[in-house]
Structure formats: structure tokens, C-alpha cells
Amino acid sequence: MDTTIQTDLEVFRIEIKAWLEANCPKSMRTPVKKFEDIYGGGSEATFDSEDQKIWFERMRDKGWTAPAWPTAYGGGGLNKAEHKVLKAEMKKMGCRSPLWSFGLTMLGPALLEFGNEAQKLEHLTKITRGEVWWCQGYSEPGAGSDLADLQTRAVDNGDHFLVSGQKVWTSYADKADWCFCLVRTNPEVPKHHGISFVLINMRQPGVEVRPIKLISGSSPFCETFFEEAKVPKENLVGGLNNGWTIAKYLLTHERSMIGGISEAGQQKLLSQIAIEMVGLENGKLADPVLRTEVARWLINGAGIKWSMERMMDEAKAGDPIGAKSSFFKYYATELNKDKFELMLSMGGFEGLQWGEDYLEGKLARDMCRTKGNSIEGGTSEVQLNIIAKRILNLPTR
Amino acid sequence: MDTTIQTDLEVFRIEIKAWLEANCPKSMRTPVKKFEDIYGGGSEATFDSEDQKIWFERMRDKGWTAPAWPTAYGGGGLNKAEHKVLKAEMKKMGCRSPLWSFGLTMLGPALLEFGNEAQKLEHLTKITRGEVWWCQGYSEPGAGSDLADLQTRAVDNGDHFLVSGQKVWTSYADKADWCFCLVRTNPEVPKHHGISFVLINMRQPGVEVRPIKLISGSSPFCETFFEEAKVPKENLVGGLNNGWTIAKYLLTHERSMIGGISEAGQQKLLSQIAIEMVGLENGKLADPVLRTEVARWLINGAGIKWSMERMMDEAKAGDPIGAKSSFFKYYATELNKDKFELMLSMGGFEGLQWGEDYLEGKLARDMCRTKGNSIEGGTSEVQLNIIAKRILNLPTR
Amino acid sequence: MNLVINEEQQMLKTSAKEFLKNRAPVEALRKLRDSNDPKGYNAQLWKEMAEMGWASLNIPEAYGGMDFGFVGFGQVLEEMGRTLVASPMVSTCLVGTSIINFGGNTMQKENYLPRIAEGSILVSLASEESNAHRPLKVSTQFSKTDDGYSISGKKIFVLDGNVADYFIVTTTDGDKNGITLFIVDAKSEGITVEKKIMMDSRNAAVVTFDNVKVSETGMIGEEGKGDKTLEKALDIARIGLSAEMLGSMQEAFDRTVAYLKERKQFGVVIGTFQALQHRAADMYCEIQLCKSLVIKALQAIDTNSPMLPYMASMTKSKVGETLQLVTNEGIQLFGGIGMTDDEEIGFFMKRARVAQQTFGDYNYHLDRFATLSGF
Amino acid sequence: MNLVINEEQQMLKTSAKEFLKNRAPVEALRKLRDSNDPKGYNAQLWKEMAEMGWASLNIPEAYGGMDFGFVGFGQVLEEMGRTLVASPMVSTCLVGTSIINFGGNTMQKENYLPRIAEGSILVSLASEESNAHRPLKVSTQFSKTDDGYSISGKKIFVLDGNVADYFIVTTTDGDKNGITLFIVDAKSEGITVEKKIMMDSRNAAVVTFDNVKVSETGMIGEEGKGDKTLEKALDIARIGLSAEMLGSMQEAFDRTVAYLKERKQFGVVIGTFQALQHRAADMYCEIQLCKSLVIKALQAIDTNSPMLPYMASMTKSKVGETLQLVTNEGIQLFGGIGMTDDEEIGFFMKRARVAQQTFGDYNYHLDRFATLSGF
């Protein structure tokens, strides 16, 4: 180990710590409770508090809304080791993220990988500065699991394309300034080969957005309609008909994010909830059938958690996670559905209530929402196909 | 309703009753406990008791080993109504069947439907008289669920075929005089079209039989090897390359027989067995997890029983059972497997014993044997395919 | 007993299907929900249903009913389950009528049954006190007064409690000697009704009784002996509700299978995927079991079988578990579309969860069945 | 704690795999069975295994052991599970060693552990009395004599009881005050051993103790205080056996998947059928959970974690349930071939059922886990 580097890092750590201590407002060091607690940016964004604004602006000026991105694009230019130190110190101090957006988590990495210099300069900078809210235009009404089966067309019209078609499940499209979008640029070739990845300005005629109501109630999802929306050719990323490569890159990204869902938030043990809701009789849960189901759930819950830990450790030891993310995605989402079925069962009559707003009847609505876990980000069926084919190497017909 | 017929039937009933009373030995009116309690016939057969012999011979002489078959072939020539009366009276009095063989249950019906007059005269008569034991040569080592994929060849050699190949799962082939057998007579056409149904004399050179040992121990199943076994052309049934029609006819037959397995024999309620084996604590089964599983099993057991009843009633009302036999076959066999898993679980350490013979360690051996229920007579997977396609009309790719 | 419905029952079923298709498709439930109707059911529709005799199928002819038998009644309930009709059928006709009919005296029958039959009053059982179904755990108390009784206590999950004209209340005396049933006018002083909307868009209420006066004629059956009447009515309700659930299950399944035949993915109809075929076939089998259990259980009511409690628990648990499976699979197989409120399959899932817990969920009934069976 | 085995453990695993492939494949178990070997295990093989140090992996160095830790030991057990080796490993090394090591005094350790380590004695726990695993329900009685103790009672399902040199016996006094452990020479007067062959072709025995004399040095730990030692040793055995079962499960699964890739039906390889693919994928996931539970549980032994009882019950129940699933699916997917004794997949199913009930089946451990967790 190079001791000079080690020492430099230690100096860096001390500096960061001091800077954070001086610049991160106290209220920005408390746990995140709701979506709005982290600033999202975009042309319509407002700050939730003065502290949130201060914290965002200070971090933005350091380039630390995207610490590892090049400074040329508004990033912090940190190397991997430094970035790790920054994250560790922020975590220790409980500092909130100064900014969270699909631009940062999804489009940014894709542009860094596939975008040209002009695109990076233009868009990455605006992302790091929180000036633009991006949404993702992938799914279409008829496509479902077969993402590549998309119909939205981009017709060549000289120096620009004219985009027409419909996207669904575009999260927060109703507040989006721009959309990164998969469109069909060649309908003549096999479906995966005629797709391009384009950036569409949402603030133009021919773009209409309609929120989607779910079985659980209102949602961030939207339907987005394009009718001859104009896309200048400089907004084509990664070359004509090369969009599927970028899509795959982003999908792998998304899958591992969703698998983690069931871990987040829920702190209380299911057995504790059961005891509170159902009660004990002679020291045992009053509902003997439920008791077994809860025991089994807890064991599976621990099993999937430790499997994630184990596979992380194995990845560090050189065995990459790869298709195993499908196992997590599948198992964790199915388990999360089971959990909410059990909780609804424990919740009894009260849990079945469904008020006007989300809070009254939260349990029933949450339970309905979990049904989507095994559909979004690749259905359970698709994950099982992937496990069968890519892990077990079972043949295709 | 024609009152003359009614009166005739009543007279017939009274006559039968008197005849049975006079001719059925008392010991032949006790419940059947093991396979040997019913005479099977065949050239190597011996009677289990003098009563068994008397009973068989008396019934044979009346033609009542096959009451509904024409008298020309040794049957009783009874019409449907009379046959029903005979069965009802035998049941009332508890009379055992005088004869049971694959000849009676499988080949006979097929010959009546597809055989020519000479074949019927020759073979049906010997069946009714218990002179020949038949086995069934369908399955082959490589075929499994894809029965039509058979390789045993019958080569035209003038006035006879020469049959070569291997059959498996031929029940009681080791005591068989003859075999009704599916063979490939034309390898050039699609597999279903090149199959013929032939009758093979097992007592000839070129036929070798080897019993199969199962995971449960010894079994009636055999492997049968043919090497240029001679089959005179008069032993071809239903015409050249027309064997698949007969096979399908017999398979439908077999499927509904196997579905009924779980009903037979087991008289004691599973809950009663559980109470005896596991014991109660405060009035509840000492194993709370098992308790739920037993309750669920009993409900499903009643459900499948009543479903059979219901569909019988529906059939009488004009809605034929058809592909629904796949539902019974699938559900009843899976349920039977579950039952033996539960019983093994209740059986504790003692139930795990595996003695030299079948009696010591009967539970464990029986449990092993049930695993075959969902394989023989069409696997559970095949039944599910049939339900999906023929009942739900789901499309084929 | 033959397990096929007879011609008369089939005619009733066919006419019910036709009527509901026109007057109360699933879309009607959506409209009711979105209009925030204060009643939570369509009173006009209920009137029409009563005119067709549906409110009196289990009422003796002597009291203005059709006395049609439960196998027939079950056909109507099944069809109602197919279109998810929100109506007072369960509260008033399954529970209310049964308690009055099996527990009431002639005067009470004469007073209430004809009015139920013609659809002019709604009667609702107020029995639940804990968050899960525990009908025999009662702490609502009655006491004697000079000219009758006084009742105090709080009841939850009172089905259609906000529109009921009468409550049948389960009570106990101070010493908790058995259950005593009272029928109480909903407009009586001291009654507070708080309407709750459930996830199936139907109503239940929290009903508080604060020293509510009941006349002597308000007691149903004998003091402290209401348990038997209550359990019998509940068992009938469990079976009737199971018939309704069977209808919902079949409809959700039919819609799912139809979707499998129509929806394309990766260039082929998804119904060709073997894994989905097997799941559909498996559901088909489970539904067949439910059908058989339901008709056997309905017959058990009609024949006054001593096995009624067993049949009720077997049926309610199997139907509850299967309906949960079928509605979950429905949403999963509809995919993203199934998650939207626009698609109706979600309505079946929501109704399934409420029906599941009404009169005891499958946990409750598996346990009860085992207990009844002595293990 | 890192959930990947280290280099040293990996080396042990690799060498075990290699050794067992050559010396003790599944075929060896078949031969042992068919030869009706009176011992029921291969003594020569056991000698070789001991020479490689396998009998001493959990014995402290002070007593001639390798003190390798349970994560490493688990790797050997897993490989043994893959080839279904019939050996005294579970009875002697998992249970016997653990009781002496955690409950015995120095003299006892010095007396027995080195001899276990070198493979020259077999020690077996005689604790079960009822037909199902109930280790704390003991009625075998000890009483004091002039120069020691006398034991009377009947024990069943004593693993390798017919070849054991010593029995560790669970006893109680007349007043049933806790459990007292004794180690007894198997050749003592008054001991009758009746060998039983189990469905996995291994042995267990019914052992009767009729006024068997034990010297004062034969008591392990304090009088009436054996419960804790017993439960700890059992928890270790449950986890160790789970590691063995994990190996069997993986091997059965690997063989099934390989068969799916090779077997043709209807003109195509059956591994292309989506329904079978999904079942295989589902099993893969369950097996992954088992792997993680087993390594966590092995670590819990090594770190002397207070969570040991929880870990043991979680692991044994999940592994037991999954092994049952995987071996059943194995036979079903092998089809008719799977039903024959010629095909080895059936051996895995049979071993699964015995291992499942040894030290408590999944019912027992689900219940125990819930009880430990306070619900």
C-alpha cells in the first residue's frame, strides 16, 4: 500500500469532516422521512426549507451534488477513494443527500458512458446544478415485459426528428423538463436494432402528460403522449439505432435498485407487529395459522437479507453479481407482497379501511401498491426466465 | 317408463339374488384385503383357496366373469340394466369379483371396439375363462410422457412381423402369457402415424422379462426385451399403422382408473391418524404446524371427492367428463403424495424404519411408492398441459 | 344429493346474470365509489332486486317470502359476486333474516320478515368488538329496566351500519352468561353511527350504544341463549358469502384467462407460455374444489345438516384462500395494466380482502375446523 | 463477518470433495445397503476420514484435535451430504464431541476426545424416548448406588447405536428435576441394543438400559443441569446436519438440472419447457437462502453467539423444508426413471426424510423459533 496516498486520504478526510461540520445545517443531519426531504431540482422545484436550500447550494458549489463526476460538468472530480471517504463521512454525520433526481442516478451515468462532449457539457452541468428534472420514457402500453417492442416513432425530418407515440409509467413526468426516451428510428429491422436513445424537451407543443391512478390511489406515474414532438439531432445519444445498448445498461441499474425496496423503511419486526395487532394467548400468537406463516416469513426475510450480504461478499471476492440480481429482485419483491398480505391479515377490520386520503387506510393502500413490486422493473416471470437461462443455463427452445 | 321391462328386471334381480346366495361361498363375501384375494387367471395361476376356485368356476360358467360381453366370447350377454342389477346385488352381498385381469379391464374393451371376429373369438373367450394373463407393452425407456415416441420395431416378414425393442413398466410381465403391444410399423411417417397395435405371445424365444426394483422396493413392473419375436399377422388389431387410435382409447381408460387411487383402501381419517400418532395437548394436535396442514389436507380431500361426485352428476346431466379426468388425475395424485408426506411426518422415528420385507417399514415404502402416482398414467405436467389446452383453451405456440 | 342445480335454480341464475349484467356491472361499483354516495349502495337497484324476490329467497312463504332454498339463493349470490354488486344482501338477507327466522318469535317474524322481503327495511348485525372476527367474545352489556332493557357498548365493522334501519346487537349481562340478542331501531336515542369506507368501496360502521332503551319485545330468543342462533346465522352467512366469493373468483379467473389469450409479449400471445398455462390450470383445479364445497355447503343449509358448522368453516377457508390466490394471480398476469385503477381486475382483489375477513378469514376457519374435528 | 469461506476452508472443502468422489460416491452407499453390512458403515473409510483430521475438526488442540472451527467443518459436512456418506460423523463428532467438550470435565475430555479424534471410538447420544424429537422429555431414570449410579430406561432412534462404543444418556431423577447426562460404556451389563435400519439405509437403534451401573466419573456436568449442555450440543448438531443437508440438496438439484438439459420429450429437451424452468429457478432461489442461513449459523457456533438457538431452528426448518421440496421435484422431474432403484436420485429423497426428522423436523423448528421469538 502506498503510504503517501494513505496519508493524503487521511488529510482529505479531516478536511471534509471539518467542512461538513461547518456547512451542513443541523436539520439536514436528521433522518429522511419522506420523498420531499431531499431536494429534487427542476424548473418548477421549490425548497422545503431554508436549510435545504443552503445545503443544496453549498454542496452544488463544491461540485458535490455529483462528487465523482468531472468538474467540467459541475461534478466534484473526486476519485473513487475520495468519493468513498466523502460518503463515509456524510453517513457518519447523518448528512442528507443534497440532491436526488433521475438525472443524477439514471441519465447521468448513461451520458458519461455513451454521450458526446457537447451533450455532457450541456446536460450534466444542468443536472448537477439541479436546474432540470428528467423523466424516463421507456415503457409503452402494449410492450410490458417486452420493452424492445416499442412503437413510438422518431421520423427523420432534416436537422431534427419528429417523435410520435405514447409512453407509460413515466415517473414524475408531470413535473419533468426533459425526458430521456427510447424511440423507434428504423421499423424495418428486428426490433432491438431499430431503437434510438433521444433526449426530448418536455416543454414544447405536442407533449401531453396525464397522471396514472393506481389500485392504491394516486401515483407518481404518468402516461406521456408525443405528437410530432421536435427533437434536434444533437439530442440523439450513442448513435442512430444504438439505443438498445443504452437501455440495457440502464435496466441492469434499475433492477438492483428495486430489489432493495423491501429492506428500506420497515424497521419493526413482523413478529412484533403481529403481537401488537393480534395479541398473545398463553404466550403464543392468538392466531395459530398466522403464527406459522409469520415464523416462515421471518426466516425467509433473514434468508434473503443474508443472501444479499453473502453475494456482496462473493462479489468482492471476485464472483460478480450479474444475473443473481434477478434472484434478489424476484425473491425480495415476492416476499414484500407476502409481508403486506400478512400485515393486512393482522390488521383486521381496521386495516381494511380506505379513507379519502392515503393516511386513513394506509395499510390497505400500501398492500395494494406492493402488488406492483413483482411487475415493475421486470416481472417475476421475467426474472425466473433470466435465472433459468443465465444462471442455470437451461436451454431455449 | 315401460312397466314390462321394470317387472322383468325385478324378476331378474330376485333370481340373481337367490343364485348368488346359493353359489357365492361365505369367504368370498368378505372384504378384499390384498391383491391375491381376487383370482387373476393365466397359465401359471393358482387359486388362493378352494372357495376362490369354486366361486370363479361358477361365475365363469354363467359367463359372469364378463357379464356384459357377448355370450359368444364367454361373456354373460347382459344388457346395461341387467349388468347394473348384477353389480348392485353383488355389492349388497359383498361378493368379491371372481376374476380381475388386464385382459378383462384393458384389452377386452379394446378388442370389442377394434378387433375382428376371429380375434374376439380367440382372445376374449380365453380372457373370460381366465386362461391367459395379459400384460400391456406401451412405455419405452426413452419415451416417458411422449408415449408415441416409441422405438420398438415390427418388421414385415411375409406372414408375420419380427418385433425387436424394449418396453418398460409392463406390469406383471413376468407372469404374462401374452402382451398387447404398441410397435412401430412405419418409421418414415410422423410418429403417431406409424404405430400398430399387436398381440404378442410371450412364451416364445426372443422374449425376455426382467422385474424392476423401485425406490419403494420390489414391484410388479418389468422391463421386457423383444428380439425378433414372431407375431403372426392375424395378431394385428385395428389395421396396419392404426395403433395410436387404440392407444388413445386405452389411455383415457387408464387415467380415470388411477385418479381414483387415493380414495381406495385408506378408511381412517387423516385427523384420526394424526391424533393417534402425534397426540393432543389441551385438545389440540401437539404439533401446531402439522395441525394446520392436516386441516387443509382434509378440506382438499373432501373438495376433490365432492368434485368427482359433482362431475359425475354433471355427466349424467349431459356435460361429459372429457378432459376433466385430467383434473382428477392431477389433483388426486398430488393430494395422495401430500397425505403420505404428512403421515411420514406423523410417523416419527418409527415410520422411518425400512425392514427387509415390505411389512416392516411399510409406511416409508408406501410413501416412496406414492411419488410415482404423479408420473404413471400421464405425469402431472401432462395433465396440466391438457387442462390448459383442452379445458381453458389456451393457445399452443 | 345431486350436485347439479335443477332447472328452476338454473332459471333463477340465468335471470340474475342477465339483470346484473345490465343494471349492476362492475362499472356501477366504480360509479358508486367515485360519486362518494353517502348511502354507499344503490337504493333504487335494491328495490328492483327485492321486487324480483331476491330479498326473500330465504324467507318462509308465511312471512311473504319465496322460501326458495339456499342452493337457489346461492346462484343469485354467485352472480352478484361476478359483478361485485354493493348491496345490503349479506347484512340484511344472509344475517338479519337468518337470525330473525331461526331465533325470533312469531310476532318478530311477522313484524320484520315481510318488510325485509319487500325491500323496505335493512337489518344489520352489530356483533364484532375486537379487530378480528370473534363473534362469541362480547362485552356490550344489557341491563334490565322498568319497562325493558338498556344496552351499552361499542360495535365495529357493522356491515351497512350507516343505512341499517334495525340493528341486531349481541350483548351479555354483567356476569357474562352467554349471549343475548336484541333487535333495536337504528333511530333510537343513544345510538351513534360512524360510517367507514372499506377497501372494497363498501361500507361498514362503528356503532356506539349509549344506554339505548329497548322494549321487552326487542329480545330475540331467550336471555343468555343467543349463541346458538348467532352461530347458525353466521354459518349460513359464511356459506352464502362463500357463494358470492365463488362468483368473484370465477369472474376474475375468466377475465385473466381471456387476457392471457389476447395479450402479446415478445411477439407471442402470453397464454402460450407454459409456466402461465400451468398456473392457470392449477387455479382451475382449486376453483373446481371451491365450486363443489360451496354447493355441498348450500345443500347442508337446506337439509338442516348437523354438519353445518364444519361445512361453513371448510368452505369459507378454502374459498377465502383460493380467492386470494386467484385475485393476486389476476393482477400479476394483467401486469402493469392490472395495477391501474382503470382496469377492473383490481376491484376483485380489493373485494376479496374484505370478504376474506368478513365472518372469519381462512386462518380463523382452518383453526375452527380443526377444533370442531377434535384435533 | 464475511460470508465467503476463506482460503483454508476452501482447501479443506476441495480436498473433501476429491476424497469423497473417489472413496465414497453414492454408489458406495448402495453397496453398503445391498451387502447388508452388520455395522452399517464402512469402518475402514471412517479410519481414513479420521486420519485426514475430519473427526477432530471441532476438538480443541489440547485434546488432539484440529480446532478448525465450524465454518470449515461445515464444508466437509456439505461435501459428505453431496455423496450421502453413511458415517458416524453426526452421532460421534457433532453430538458426542460437543457434549463432552462443552459439558465434560478435564478428565472426561482427556479420556474421550483424543480417542474420538483418532477415530478409535464412537460415541452416540441416547436421548429420544417418544416417537418424535422431544429431547427435554425424559423419563429414563438414574439412582444413586454405593459406588456410583444405576440407569434404567429405553431410548429409541439412537443414531449408530449398534456400533457405538459409548452412549451419552439423558436421564432424570425420580422427581424429574432437570436432566442429568451420563456417559456409559456400551459393553456394560444391562444394555440391550436392537439395530434398526432406516429408510436412508443408515442405522439407528433401540437401546434399553436395565439397571446399568455407571461409576461416579460417568456423570457429565452437574446433576440436574444437563439441559443447557444438551440443547447447545443439539443446536450445533442441527446446524451441522443442516450443512450436510445443504450438500444433499445442492447435489440433488444439480443432478436434476443436468437431467433437464439432457432428457428429451416430444422432440425437445425438457429443460426448454418454461414451467419446468420456473420451478427450477424457484428452487435455485430457495437453495440460495439455505446456503446463506447455513453459513450464518455455522459462524454463530464459532462466535459463540447468544443467537445460536434461533439460528439453529431457523436453519434446520428452512433447510428441511427446502430439501423436501428439492428431492420431491427431483423424482418428479426424473419421471419414471426417478422411481427406479437404479437411479440414485431416490437415495437423496430417502436421506432427506430421515435427516428432516433427526434433531427435529421443520414443524418442530418453526414452532420452536416462534416460541424463542416470543410469539
Tab-separated table of C-alpha atoms in Angstrom, chain C residues 46-47 50-51 55-56 59-60 62-65 92-93 97 100 107-123 165-166 183-187:
chain	number	residue	atom	x	y	z
C	46	TRP	CA	-82.003	-2.771	-4.185
C	47	LYS	CA	-85.699	-2.004	-4.649
C	50	ALA	CA	-86.385	-7.016	-3.903
C	51	GLU	CA	-89.138	-6.797	-6.491
C	55	ALA	CA	-84.522	-10.272	-0.711
C	56	SER	CA	-86.952	-13.024	0.244
C	59	ILE	CA	-87.947	-16.144	3.953
C	60	PRO	CA	-90.810	-18.591	4.579
C	62	ALA	CA	-95.916	-17.436	5.598
C	63	TYR	CA	-93.980	-14.183	6.014
C	64	GLY	CA	-94.182	-13.033	2.452
C	65	GLY	CA	-91.064	-14.870	1.282
C	92	THR	CA	-79.819	-7.947	5.745
C	93	CYS	CA	-80.741	-11.182	3.975
C	97	THR	CA	-83.164	-12.688	8.072
C	100	ILE	CA	-84.964	-13.444	12.984
C	107	MET	CA	-94.504	-11.681	16.409
C	108	GLN	CA	-90.968	-10.684	15.488
C	109	LYS	CA	-91.100	-12.677	12.285
C	110	GLU	CA	-94.389	-11.042	11.349
C	111	ASN	CA	-93.016	-7.667	12.157
C	112	TYR	CA	-89.694	-7.811	10.289
C	113	LEU	CA	-89.597	-10.542	7.677
C	114	PRO	CA	-92.317	-9.223	5.311
C	115	ARG	CA	-90.669	-5.821	5.326
C	116	ILE	CA	-87.271	-7.317	4.562
C	117	ALA	CA	-88.875	-9.353	1.788
C	118	GLU	CA	-90.296	-6.301	0.094
C	119	GLY	CA	-87.031	-4.407	0.467
C	120	SER	CA	-88.383	-1.702	2.714
C	121	ILE	CA	-86.111	-2.229	5.729
C	122	LEU	CA	-82.454	-3.099	6.206
C	123	VAL	CA	-81.339	-5.085	9.241
C	165	ASP	CA	-82.983	0.529	9.881
C	166	TYR	CA	-82.506	-2.002	12.660
C	183	ILE	CA	-83.186	-6.046	17.749
C	184	VAL	CA	-83.006	-2.285	18.057
C	185	ASP	CA	-84.370	0.550	15.974
C	186	ALA	CA	-81.410	2.392	14.460
C	187	LYS	CA	-83.071	5.724	15.205
